[in-house]
Tab-separated table of N, CA and C in Angstrom:
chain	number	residue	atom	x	y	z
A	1	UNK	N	114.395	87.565	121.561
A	1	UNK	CA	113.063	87.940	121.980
A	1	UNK	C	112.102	87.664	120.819
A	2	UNK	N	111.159	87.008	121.320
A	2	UNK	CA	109.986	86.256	119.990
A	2	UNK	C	109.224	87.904	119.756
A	3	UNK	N	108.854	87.628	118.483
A	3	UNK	CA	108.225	89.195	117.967
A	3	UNK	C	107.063	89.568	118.800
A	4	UNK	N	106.208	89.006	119.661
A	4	UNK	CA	104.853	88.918	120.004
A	4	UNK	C	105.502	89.529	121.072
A	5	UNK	N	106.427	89.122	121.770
A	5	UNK	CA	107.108	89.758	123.281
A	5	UNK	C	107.533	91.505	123.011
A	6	UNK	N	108.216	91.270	121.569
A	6	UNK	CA	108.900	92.688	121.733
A	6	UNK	C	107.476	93.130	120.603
A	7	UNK	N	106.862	93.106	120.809
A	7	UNK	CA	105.491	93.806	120.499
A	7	UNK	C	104.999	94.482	121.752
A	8	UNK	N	104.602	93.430	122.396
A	8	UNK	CA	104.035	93.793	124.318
A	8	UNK	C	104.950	94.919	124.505
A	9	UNK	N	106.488	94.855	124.387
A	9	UNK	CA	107.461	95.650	125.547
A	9	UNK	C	107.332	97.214	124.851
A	10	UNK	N	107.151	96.919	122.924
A	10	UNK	CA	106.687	98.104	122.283
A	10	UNK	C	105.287	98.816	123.005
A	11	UNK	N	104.344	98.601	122.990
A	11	UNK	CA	103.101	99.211	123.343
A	11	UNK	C	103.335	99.438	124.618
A	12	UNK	N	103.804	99.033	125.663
A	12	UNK	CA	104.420	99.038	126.802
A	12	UNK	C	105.169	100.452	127.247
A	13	UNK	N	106.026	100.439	126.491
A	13	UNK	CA	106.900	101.784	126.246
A	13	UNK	C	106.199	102.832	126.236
A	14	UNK	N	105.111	103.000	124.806
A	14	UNK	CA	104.501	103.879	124.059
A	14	UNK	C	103.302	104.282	125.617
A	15	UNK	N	102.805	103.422	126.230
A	15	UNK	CA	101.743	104.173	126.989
A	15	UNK	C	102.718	104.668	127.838
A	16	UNK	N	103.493	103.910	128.645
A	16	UNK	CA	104.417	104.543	129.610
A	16	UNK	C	104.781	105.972	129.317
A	17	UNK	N	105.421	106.062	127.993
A	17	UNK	CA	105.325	107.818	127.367
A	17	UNK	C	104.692	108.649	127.418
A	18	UNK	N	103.354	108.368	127.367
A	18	UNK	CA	102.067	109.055	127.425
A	18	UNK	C	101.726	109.511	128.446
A	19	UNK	N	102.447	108.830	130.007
A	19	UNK	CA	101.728	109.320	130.710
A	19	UNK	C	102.911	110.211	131.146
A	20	UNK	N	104.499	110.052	131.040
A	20	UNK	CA	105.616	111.296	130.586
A	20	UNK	C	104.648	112.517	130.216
A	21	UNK	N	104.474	112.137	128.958
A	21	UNK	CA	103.911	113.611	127.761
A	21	UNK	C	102.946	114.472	128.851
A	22	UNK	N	101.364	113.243	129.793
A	22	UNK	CA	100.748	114.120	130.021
A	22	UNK	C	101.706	115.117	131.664
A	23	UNK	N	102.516	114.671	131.951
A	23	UNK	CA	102.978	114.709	133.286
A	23	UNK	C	104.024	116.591	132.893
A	24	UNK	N	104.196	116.303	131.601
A	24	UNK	CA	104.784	117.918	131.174
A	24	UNK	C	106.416	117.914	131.445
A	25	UNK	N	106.715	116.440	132.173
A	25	UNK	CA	108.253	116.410	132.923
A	25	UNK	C	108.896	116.525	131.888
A	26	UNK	N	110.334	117.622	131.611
A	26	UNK	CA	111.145	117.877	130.331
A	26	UNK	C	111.479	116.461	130.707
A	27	UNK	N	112.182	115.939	132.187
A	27	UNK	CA	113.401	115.043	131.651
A	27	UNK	C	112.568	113.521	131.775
A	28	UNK	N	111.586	113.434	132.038
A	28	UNK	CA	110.565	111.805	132.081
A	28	UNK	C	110.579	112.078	130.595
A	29	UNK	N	110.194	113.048	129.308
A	29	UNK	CA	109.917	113.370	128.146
A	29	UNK	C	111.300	112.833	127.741
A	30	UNK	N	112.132	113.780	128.143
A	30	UNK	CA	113.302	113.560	127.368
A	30	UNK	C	113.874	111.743	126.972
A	31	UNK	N	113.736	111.633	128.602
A	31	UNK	CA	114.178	109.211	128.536
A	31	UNK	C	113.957	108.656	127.785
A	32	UNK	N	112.741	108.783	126.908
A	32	UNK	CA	111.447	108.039	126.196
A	32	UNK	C	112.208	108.446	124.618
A	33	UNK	N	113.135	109.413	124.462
A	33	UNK	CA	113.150	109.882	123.116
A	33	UNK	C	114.519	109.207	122.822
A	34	UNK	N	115.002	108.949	121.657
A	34	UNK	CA	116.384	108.739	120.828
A	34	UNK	C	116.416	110.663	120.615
A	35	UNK	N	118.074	111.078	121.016
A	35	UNK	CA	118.806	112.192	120.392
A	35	UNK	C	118.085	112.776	118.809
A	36	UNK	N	117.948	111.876	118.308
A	36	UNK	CA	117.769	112.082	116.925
A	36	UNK	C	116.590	112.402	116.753
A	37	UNK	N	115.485	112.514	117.144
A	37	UNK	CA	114.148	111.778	117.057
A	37	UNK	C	112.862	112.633	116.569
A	38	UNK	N	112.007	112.610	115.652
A	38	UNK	CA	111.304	113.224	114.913
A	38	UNK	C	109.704	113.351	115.105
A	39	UNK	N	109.517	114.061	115.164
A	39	UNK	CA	107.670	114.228	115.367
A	39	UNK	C	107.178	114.807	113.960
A	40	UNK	N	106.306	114.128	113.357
A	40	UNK	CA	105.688	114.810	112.366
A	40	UNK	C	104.394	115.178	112.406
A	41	UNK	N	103.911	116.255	112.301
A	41	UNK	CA	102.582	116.461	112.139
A	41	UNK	C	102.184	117.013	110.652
A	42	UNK	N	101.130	117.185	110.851
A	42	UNK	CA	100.746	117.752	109.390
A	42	UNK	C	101.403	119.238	109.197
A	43	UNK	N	101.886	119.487	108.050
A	43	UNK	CA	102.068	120.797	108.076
A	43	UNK	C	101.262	121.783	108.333
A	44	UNK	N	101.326	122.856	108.706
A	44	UNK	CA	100.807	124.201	109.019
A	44	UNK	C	99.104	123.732	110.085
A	45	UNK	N	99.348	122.732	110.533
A	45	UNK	CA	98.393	122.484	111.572
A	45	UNK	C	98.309	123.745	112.269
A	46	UNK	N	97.107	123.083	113.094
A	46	UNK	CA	96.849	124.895	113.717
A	46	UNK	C	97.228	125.054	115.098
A	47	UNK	N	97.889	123.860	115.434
A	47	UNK	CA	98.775	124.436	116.829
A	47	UNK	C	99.918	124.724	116.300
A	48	UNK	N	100.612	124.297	115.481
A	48	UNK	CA	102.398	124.898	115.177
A	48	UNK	C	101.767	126.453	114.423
A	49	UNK	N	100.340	126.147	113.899
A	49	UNK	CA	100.506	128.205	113.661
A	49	UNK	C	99.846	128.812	114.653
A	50	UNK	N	99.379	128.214	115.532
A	50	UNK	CA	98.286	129.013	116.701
A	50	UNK	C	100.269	129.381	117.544
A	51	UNK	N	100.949	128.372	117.685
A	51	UNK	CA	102.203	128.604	117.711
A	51	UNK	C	103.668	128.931	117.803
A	52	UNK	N	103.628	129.388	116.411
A	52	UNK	CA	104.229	130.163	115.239
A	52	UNK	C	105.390	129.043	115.331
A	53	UNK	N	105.109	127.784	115.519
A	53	UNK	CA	106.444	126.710	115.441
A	53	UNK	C	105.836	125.822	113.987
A	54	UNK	N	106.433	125.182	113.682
A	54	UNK	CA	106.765	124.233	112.867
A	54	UNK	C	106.694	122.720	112.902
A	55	UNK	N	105.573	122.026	111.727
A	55	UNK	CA	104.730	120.979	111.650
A	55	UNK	C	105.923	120.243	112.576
A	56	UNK	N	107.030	119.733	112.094
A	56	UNK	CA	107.542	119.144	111.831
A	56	UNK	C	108.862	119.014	112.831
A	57	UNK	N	109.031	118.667	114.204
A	57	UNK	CA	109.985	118.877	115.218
A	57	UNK	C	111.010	118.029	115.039
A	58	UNK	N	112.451	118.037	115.267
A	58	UNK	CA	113.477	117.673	114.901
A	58	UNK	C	114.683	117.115	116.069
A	59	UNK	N	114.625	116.547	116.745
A	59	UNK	CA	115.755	116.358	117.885
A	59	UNK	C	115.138	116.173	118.888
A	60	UNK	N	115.450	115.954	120.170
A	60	UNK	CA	114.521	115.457	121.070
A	60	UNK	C	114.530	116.562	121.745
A	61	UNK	N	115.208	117.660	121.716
A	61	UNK	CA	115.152	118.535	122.513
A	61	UNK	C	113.766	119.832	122.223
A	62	UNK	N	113.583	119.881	120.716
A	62	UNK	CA	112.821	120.440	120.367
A	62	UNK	C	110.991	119.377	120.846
A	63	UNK	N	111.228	118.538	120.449
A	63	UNK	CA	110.049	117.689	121.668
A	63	UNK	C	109.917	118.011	122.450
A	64	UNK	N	110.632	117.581	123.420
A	64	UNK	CA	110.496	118.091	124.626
A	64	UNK	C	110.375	118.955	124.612
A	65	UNK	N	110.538	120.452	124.684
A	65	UNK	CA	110.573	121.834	124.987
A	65	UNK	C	108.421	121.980	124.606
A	66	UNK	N	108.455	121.373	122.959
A	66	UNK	CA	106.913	121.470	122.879
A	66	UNK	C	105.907	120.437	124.038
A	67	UNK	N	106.013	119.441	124.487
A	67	UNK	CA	105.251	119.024	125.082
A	67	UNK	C	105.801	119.257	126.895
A	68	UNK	N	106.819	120.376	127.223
A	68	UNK	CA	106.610	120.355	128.140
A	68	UNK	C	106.163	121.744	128.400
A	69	UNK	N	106.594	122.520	127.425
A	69	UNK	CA	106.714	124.143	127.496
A	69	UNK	C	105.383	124.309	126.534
A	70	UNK	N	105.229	124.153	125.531
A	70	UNK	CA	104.565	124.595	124.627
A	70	UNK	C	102.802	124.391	124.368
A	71	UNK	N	102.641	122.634	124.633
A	71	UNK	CA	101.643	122.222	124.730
A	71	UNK	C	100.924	123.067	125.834
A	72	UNK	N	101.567	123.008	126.911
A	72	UNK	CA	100.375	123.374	128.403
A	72	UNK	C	100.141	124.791	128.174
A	73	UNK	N	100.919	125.172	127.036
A	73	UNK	CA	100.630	126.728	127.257
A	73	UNK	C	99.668	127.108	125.873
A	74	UNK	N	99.243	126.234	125.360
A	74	UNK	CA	97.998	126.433	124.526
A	74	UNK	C	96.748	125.172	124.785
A	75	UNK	N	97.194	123.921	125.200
A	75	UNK	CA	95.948	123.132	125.905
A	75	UNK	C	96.146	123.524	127.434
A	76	UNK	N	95.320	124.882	127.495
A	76	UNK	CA	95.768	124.997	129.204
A	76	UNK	C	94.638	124.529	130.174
A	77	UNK	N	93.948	123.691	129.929
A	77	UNK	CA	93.026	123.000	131.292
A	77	UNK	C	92.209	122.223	130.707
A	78	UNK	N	91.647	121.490	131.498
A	78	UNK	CA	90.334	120.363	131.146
A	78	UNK	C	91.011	119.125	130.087
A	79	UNK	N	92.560	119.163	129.944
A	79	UNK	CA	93.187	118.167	129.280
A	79	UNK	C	92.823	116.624	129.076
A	80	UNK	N	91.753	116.038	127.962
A	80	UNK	CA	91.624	114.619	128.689
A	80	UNK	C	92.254	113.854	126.850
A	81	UNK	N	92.364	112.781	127.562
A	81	UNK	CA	92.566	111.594	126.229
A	81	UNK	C	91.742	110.785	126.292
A	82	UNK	N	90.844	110.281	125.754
A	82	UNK	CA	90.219	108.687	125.781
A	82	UNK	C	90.912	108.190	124.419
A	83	UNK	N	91.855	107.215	125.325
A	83	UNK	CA	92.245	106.141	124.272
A	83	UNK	C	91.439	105.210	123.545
A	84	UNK	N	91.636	105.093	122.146
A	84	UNK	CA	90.761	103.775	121.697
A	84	UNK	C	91.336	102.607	121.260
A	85	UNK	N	92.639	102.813	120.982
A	85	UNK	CA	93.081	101.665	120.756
A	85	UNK	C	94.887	102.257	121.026
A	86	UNK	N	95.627	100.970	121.261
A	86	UNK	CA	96.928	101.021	120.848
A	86	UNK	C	97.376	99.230	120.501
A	87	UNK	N	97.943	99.775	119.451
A	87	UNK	CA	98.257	98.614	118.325
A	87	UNK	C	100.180	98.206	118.243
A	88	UNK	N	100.782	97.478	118.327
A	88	UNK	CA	101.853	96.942	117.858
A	88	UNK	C	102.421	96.083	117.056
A	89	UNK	N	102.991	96.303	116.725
A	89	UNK	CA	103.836	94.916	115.358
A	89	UNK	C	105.180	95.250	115.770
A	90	UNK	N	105.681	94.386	116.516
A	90	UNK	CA	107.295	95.037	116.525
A	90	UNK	C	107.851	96.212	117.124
A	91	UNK	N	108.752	97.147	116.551
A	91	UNK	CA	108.878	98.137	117.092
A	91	UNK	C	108.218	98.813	116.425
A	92	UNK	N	106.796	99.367	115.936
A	92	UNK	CA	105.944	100.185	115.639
A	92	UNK	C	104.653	99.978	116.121
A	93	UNK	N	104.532	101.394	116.910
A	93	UNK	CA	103.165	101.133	117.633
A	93	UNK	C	102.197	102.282	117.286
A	94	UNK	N	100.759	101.937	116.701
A	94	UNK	CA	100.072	102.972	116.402
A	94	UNK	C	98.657	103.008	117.515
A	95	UNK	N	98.684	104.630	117.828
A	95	UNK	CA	97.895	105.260	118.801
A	95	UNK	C	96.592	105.463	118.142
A	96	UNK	N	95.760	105.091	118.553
A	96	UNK	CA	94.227	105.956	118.210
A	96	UNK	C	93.511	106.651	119.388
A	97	UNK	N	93.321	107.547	119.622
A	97	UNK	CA	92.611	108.529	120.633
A	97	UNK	C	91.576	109.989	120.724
A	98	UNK	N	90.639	109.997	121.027
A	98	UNK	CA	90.329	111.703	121.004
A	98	UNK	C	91.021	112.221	122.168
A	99	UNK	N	91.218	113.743	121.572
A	99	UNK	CA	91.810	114.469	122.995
A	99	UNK	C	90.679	115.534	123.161
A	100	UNK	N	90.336	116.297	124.120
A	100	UNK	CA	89.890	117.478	124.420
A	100	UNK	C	90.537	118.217	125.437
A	101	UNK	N	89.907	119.593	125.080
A	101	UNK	CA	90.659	120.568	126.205
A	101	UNK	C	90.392	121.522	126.190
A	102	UNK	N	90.613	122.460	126.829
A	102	UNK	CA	90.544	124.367	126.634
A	102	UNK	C	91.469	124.916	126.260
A	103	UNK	N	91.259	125.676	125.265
A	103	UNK	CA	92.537	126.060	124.597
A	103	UNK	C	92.789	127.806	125.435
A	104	UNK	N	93.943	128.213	125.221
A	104	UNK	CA	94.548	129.569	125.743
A	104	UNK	C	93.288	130.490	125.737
A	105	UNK	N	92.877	130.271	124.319
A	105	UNK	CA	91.814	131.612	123.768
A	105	UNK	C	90.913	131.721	124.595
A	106	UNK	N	90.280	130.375	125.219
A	106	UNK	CA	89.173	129.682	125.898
A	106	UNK	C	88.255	128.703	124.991
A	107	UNK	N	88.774	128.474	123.219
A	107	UNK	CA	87.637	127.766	123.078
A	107	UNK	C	87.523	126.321	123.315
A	108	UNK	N	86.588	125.654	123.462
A	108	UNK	CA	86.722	124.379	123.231
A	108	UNK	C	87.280	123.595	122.284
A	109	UNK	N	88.324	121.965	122.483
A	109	UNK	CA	88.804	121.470	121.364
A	109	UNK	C	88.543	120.180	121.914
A	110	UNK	N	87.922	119.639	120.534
A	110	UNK	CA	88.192	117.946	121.257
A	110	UNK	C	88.613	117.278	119.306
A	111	UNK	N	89.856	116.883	119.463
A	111	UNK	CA	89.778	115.905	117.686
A	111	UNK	C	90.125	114.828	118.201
A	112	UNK	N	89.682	114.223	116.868
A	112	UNK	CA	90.775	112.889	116.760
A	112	UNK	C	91.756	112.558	116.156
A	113	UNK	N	92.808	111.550	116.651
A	113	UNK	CA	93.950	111.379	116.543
A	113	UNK	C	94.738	110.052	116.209
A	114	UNK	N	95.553	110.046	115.081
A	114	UNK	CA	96.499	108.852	115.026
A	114	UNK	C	97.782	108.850	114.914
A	115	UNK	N	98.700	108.366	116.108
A	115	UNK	CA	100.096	108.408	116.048
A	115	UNK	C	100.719	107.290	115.647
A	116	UNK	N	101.322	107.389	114.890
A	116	UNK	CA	102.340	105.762	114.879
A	116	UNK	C	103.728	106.209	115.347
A	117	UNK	N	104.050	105.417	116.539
A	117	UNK	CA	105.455	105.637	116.927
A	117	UNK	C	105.839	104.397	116.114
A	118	UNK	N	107.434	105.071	115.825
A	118	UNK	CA	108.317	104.042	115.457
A	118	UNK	C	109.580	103.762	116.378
A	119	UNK	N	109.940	102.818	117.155
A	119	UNK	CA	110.921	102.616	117.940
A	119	UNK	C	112.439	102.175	117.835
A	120	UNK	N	113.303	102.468	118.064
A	120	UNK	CA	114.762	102.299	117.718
A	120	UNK	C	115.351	102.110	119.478
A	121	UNK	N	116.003	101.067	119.501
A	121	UNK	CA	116.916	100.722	120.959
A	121	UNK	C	116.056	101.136	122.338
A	122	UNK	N	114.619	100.569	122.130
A	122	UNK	CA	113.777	100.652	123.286
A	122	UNK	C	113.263	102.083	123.437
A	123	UNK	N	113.971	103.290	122.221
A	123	UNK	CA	113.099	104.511	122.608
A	123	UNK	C	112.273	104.819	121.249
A	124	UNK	N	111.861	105.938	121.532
A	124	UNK	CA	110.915	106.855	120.256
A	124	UNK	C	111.936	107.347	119.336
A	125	UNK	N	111.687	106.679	118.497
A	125	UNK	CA	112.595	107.140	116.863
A	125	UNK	C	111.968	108.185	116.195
A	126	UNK	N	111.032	107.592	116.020
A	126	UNK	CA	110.201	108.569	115.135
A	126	UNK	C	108.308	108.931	115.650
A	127	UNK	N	107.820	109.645	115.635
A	127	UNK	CA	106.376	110.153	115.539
A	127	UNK	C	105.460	110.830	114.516
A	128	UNK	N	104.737	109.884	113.937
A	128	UNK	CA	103.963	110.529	112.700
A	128	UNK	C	102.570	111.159	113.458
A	129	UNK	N	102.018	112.231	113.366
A	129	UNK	CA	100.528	112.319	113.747
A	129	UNK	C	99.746	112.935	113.069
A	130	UNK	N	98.945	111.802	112.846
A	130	UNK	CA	97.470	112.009	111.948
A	130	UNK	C	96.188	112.951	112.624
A	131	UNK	N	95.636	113.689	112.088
A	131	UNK	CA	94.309	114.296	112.483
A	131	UNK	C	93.569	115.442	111.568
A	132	UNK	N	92.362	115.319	112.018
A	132	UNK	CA	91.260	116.351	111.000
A	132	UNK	C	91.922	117.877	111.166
A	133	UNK	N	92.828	118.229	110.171
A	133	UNK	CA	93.789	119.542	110.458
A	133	UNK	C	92.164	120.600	110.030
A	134	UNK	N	91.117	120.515	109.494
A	134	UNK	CA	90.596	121.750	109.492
A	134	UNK	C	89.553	121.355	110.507
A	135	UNK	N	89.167	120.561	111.169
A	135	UNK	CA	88.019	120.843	112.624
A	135	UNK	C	89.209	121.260	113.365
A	136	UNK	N	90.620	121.035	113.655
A	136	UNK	CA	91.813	121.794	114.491
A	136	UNK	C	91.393	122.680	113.938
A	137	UNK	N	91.739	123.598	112.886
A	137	UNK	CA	91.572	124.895	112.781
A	137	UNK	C	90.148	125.793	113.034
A	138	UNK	N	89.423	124.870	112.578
A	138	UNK	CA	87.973	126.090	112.876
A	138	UNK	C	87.614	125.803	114.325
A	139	UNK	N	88.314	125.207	115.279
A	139	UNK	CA	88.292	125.250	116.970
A	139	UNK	C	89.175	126.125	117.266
A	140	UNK	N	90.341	126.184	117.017
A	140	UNK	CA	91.658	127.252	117.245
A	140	UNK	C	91.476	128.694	116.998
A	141	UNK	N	91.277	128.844	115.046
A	141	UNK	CA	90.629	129.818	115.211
A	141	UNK	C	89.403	130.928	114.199
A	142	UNK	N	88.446	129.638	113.921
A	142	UNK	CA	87.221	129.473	113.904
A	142	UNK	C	86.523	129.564	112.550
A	143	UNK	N	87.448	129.687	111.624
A	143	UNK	CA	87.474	129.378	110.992
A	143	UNK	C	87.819	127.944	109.494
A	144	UNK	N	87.514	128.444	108.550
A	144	UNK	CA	88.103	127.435	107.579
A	144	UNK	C	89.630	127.419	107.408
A	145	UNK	N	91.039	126.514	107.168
A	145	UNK	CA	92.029	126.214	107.009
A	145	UNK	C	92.193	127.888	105.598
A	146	UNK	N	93.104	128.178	105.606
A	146	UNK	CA	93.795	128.799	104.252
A	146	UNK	C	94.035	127.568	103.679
A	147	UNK	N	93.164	128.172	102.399
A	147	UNK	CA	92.943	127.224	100.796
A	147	UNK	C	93.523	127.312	99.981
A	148	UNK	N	95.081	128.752	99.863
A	148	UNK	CA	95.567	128.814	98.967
A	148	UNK	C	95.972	128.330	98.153
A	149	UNK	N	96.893	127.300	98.610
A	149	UNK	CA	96.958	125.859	98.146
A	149	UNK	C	96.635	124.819	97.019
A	150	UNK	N	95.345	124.868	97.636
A	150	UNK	CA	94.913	124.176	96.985
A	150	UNK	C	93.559	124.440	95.512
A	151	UNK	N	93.507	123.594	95.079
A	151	UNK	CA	92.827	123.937	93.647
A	151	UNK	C	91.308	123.334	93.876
């Protein structure tokens, strides 16, 4: 397969997923993933502490459980994506999108977003996701991020 093809069948995959993710199905979620398979977000983002889970998901089962169980139960209505781009080279495909929504509390959220999937044997290997972790937090919960941290 010439690289330009298994580029197409990459980005191909990756939206097909997306519309899995928005659909909440554990087992359409589950197809799309490798056993092994990793989501990273930023640490202490303010949905793994709005939460109480962890940046950083591990196995496909823990995926799934968050985007079928977890997500809808803190983006609970008015869910939208406008995609802006999706990009491929191979088996790595990077997402650009805003999302908005209503969150549990009721407030409004809309950020922006960058995923790079990485693909292994036609599924999701890996998931990095990029975004403004303190406009997440002062929408979640309304404040500034904890600065301890940092200097």
């Amino acid at each position: 397969m010439s690289e330009q093809s298994r580029s197409v069948q990459s980005r191909t995959l990756v939206k097909n997923a997306w519309k899995a993710f928005a659909g909440h199905d554990a087992e359409r979620i589950a197809a799309v993933f490798t056993e092994d398979a990793e989501w990273l977000a930023p640490p202490e983002n303010a949905t793994a502490v709005a939460l109480e889970g962890p940046g950083h998901l591990v196995g496909r089962d823990a995926i799934v459980r968050f985007l079928a169980v977890d997500f809808p139960r803190f983006f609970v209505r008015d869910v939208a994506v406008d995609f802006h781009g999706f990009y491929a080279d191979g088996d790595r495909v990077t997402v650009e999108e805003t999302m908005t929504a209503t969150l549990a509390n009721g407030n409004h959220y809309a950020n922006d977003y960058c995923f790079v999937f990485e693909l292994q044997d036609g599924l999701i290997h890996r998931v990095r996701e990029y975004m403004d972790t303190a406009r997440a937090h002062r929408m979640v919960f309304g404040g500034a991020p904890n600065t301890r941290d940092q200097v």
